[in-house]
XYZ file of C-alpha atoms in Angstrom:
98
model
C 21.426 -53.560 23.640
C 19.517 -51.039 21.526
C 19.978 -47.293 21.854
C 16.737 -45.141 21.852
C 16.558 -43.012 18.794
C 16.706 -39.372 19.426
C 13.959 -37.162 18.120
C 15.037 -35.251 15.033
C 14.698 -31.433 15.792
C 12.459 -29.679 13.393
C 13.454 -26.450 11.531
C 10.615 -23.695 11.875
C 9.580 -21.493 8.992
C 7.100 -18.689 9.003
C 4.754 -18.669 5.980
C 2.170 -16.350 4.534
C -0.070 -17.572 1.729
C -2.833 -15.808 -0.120
C -5.204 -17.992 -2.217
C -7.995 -16.936 -4.519
C -10.849 -19.265 -5.629
C -14.479 -19.402 -6.907
C -17.475 -21.072 -5.384
C -21.063 -21.484 -6.351
C -22.928 -22.620 -9.457
C -25.480 -20.196 -10.646
C -24.086 -17.176 -8.723
C -20.277 -17.600 -8.682
C -18.428 -15.687 -6.150
C -14.627 -15.128 -5.941
C -13.010 -15.441 -2.645
C -9.594 -14.267 -1.498
C -8.059 -15.193 1.832
C -4.574 -15.041 3.493
C -3.239 -17.301 6.240
C -0.044 -17.246 8.105
C 1.665 -19.603 10.549
C 4.632 -21.701 11.533
C 5.583 -24.753 9.310
C 8.012 -27.154 10.922
C 10.148 -29.411 8.677
C 11.470 -32.653 10.150
C 12.665 -34.187 7.108
C 16.174 -33.115 5.938
C 16.337 -32.324 2.167
C 12.579 -31.169 1.885
C 12.414 -28.853 -1.023
C 10.673 -25.463 -1.079
C 8.306 -26.730 -3.684
C 7.311 -29.791 -1.465
C 6.685 -27.248 1.491
C 4.678 -25.039 -0.860
C 2.420 -27.882 -2.151
C 1.874 -29.078 1.462
C 1.063 -25.483 2.615
C -1.374 -24.945 -0.356
C -3.228 -28.121 0.552
C -3.277 -27.128 4.197
C -4.590 -23.785 3.384
C -7.333 -25.125 0.961
C -8.513 -27.428 3.834
C -8.457 -24.503 6.270
C -10.738 -22.278 4.097
C -12.897 -25.265 2.772
C -12.026 -24.740 -0.754
C -14.136 -27.131 -2.738
C -12.572 -30.534 -3.708
C -11.512 -30.420 -7.236
C -11.886 -26.745 -7.463
C -9.204 -24.507 -8.840
C -7.385 -22.113 -6.686
C -4.760 -19.464 -7.492
C -1.911 -18.517 -5.251
C -1.561 -14.719 -5.218
C 1.148 -14.586 -2.659
C 3.566 -17.008 -0.951
C 6.333 -16.384 1.416
C 8.365 -19.000 3.425
C 11.165 -17.765 5.671
C 13.248 -19.177 8.500
C 11.687 -18.302 11.857
C 14.999 -17.443 13.410
C 16.190 -14.017 12.459
C 19.974 -13.643 11.804
C 22.162 -11.781 14.310
C 22.292 -11.550 18.131
C 19.184 -12.145 20.105
C 17.714 -8.949 21.265
C 16.096 -8.281 24.625
C 12.585 -6.784 24.476
C 12.308 -3.105 24.822
C 12.579 -2.103 28.456
C 13.940 -5.375 29.677
C 17.366 -3.972 30.547
C 15.832 -1.007 32.415
C 13.750 -3.135 34.792
C 15.091 -2.929 38.356
C 14.409 -4.621 41.638
């Protein structure tokens, strides 16, 4: 009798990334855009570099950076979603009455 495999819970990280790239032939323009979101890792042992490379690729696709075009990362942050310490109630939550 086989036991159903349990889904591996993912670990969530918040990321912010800013890329800069150029577009156009005759009249080149330089574009700079930032993007943020949640990146969930399901594979234990994933390195920060692997996450970074995946997020650069995801961001390039999001902003339609031309294939084969160069982009430069101006800023990158990857932090755990969960903040350390006790979970705090939203302001006013303890004051609400019946």
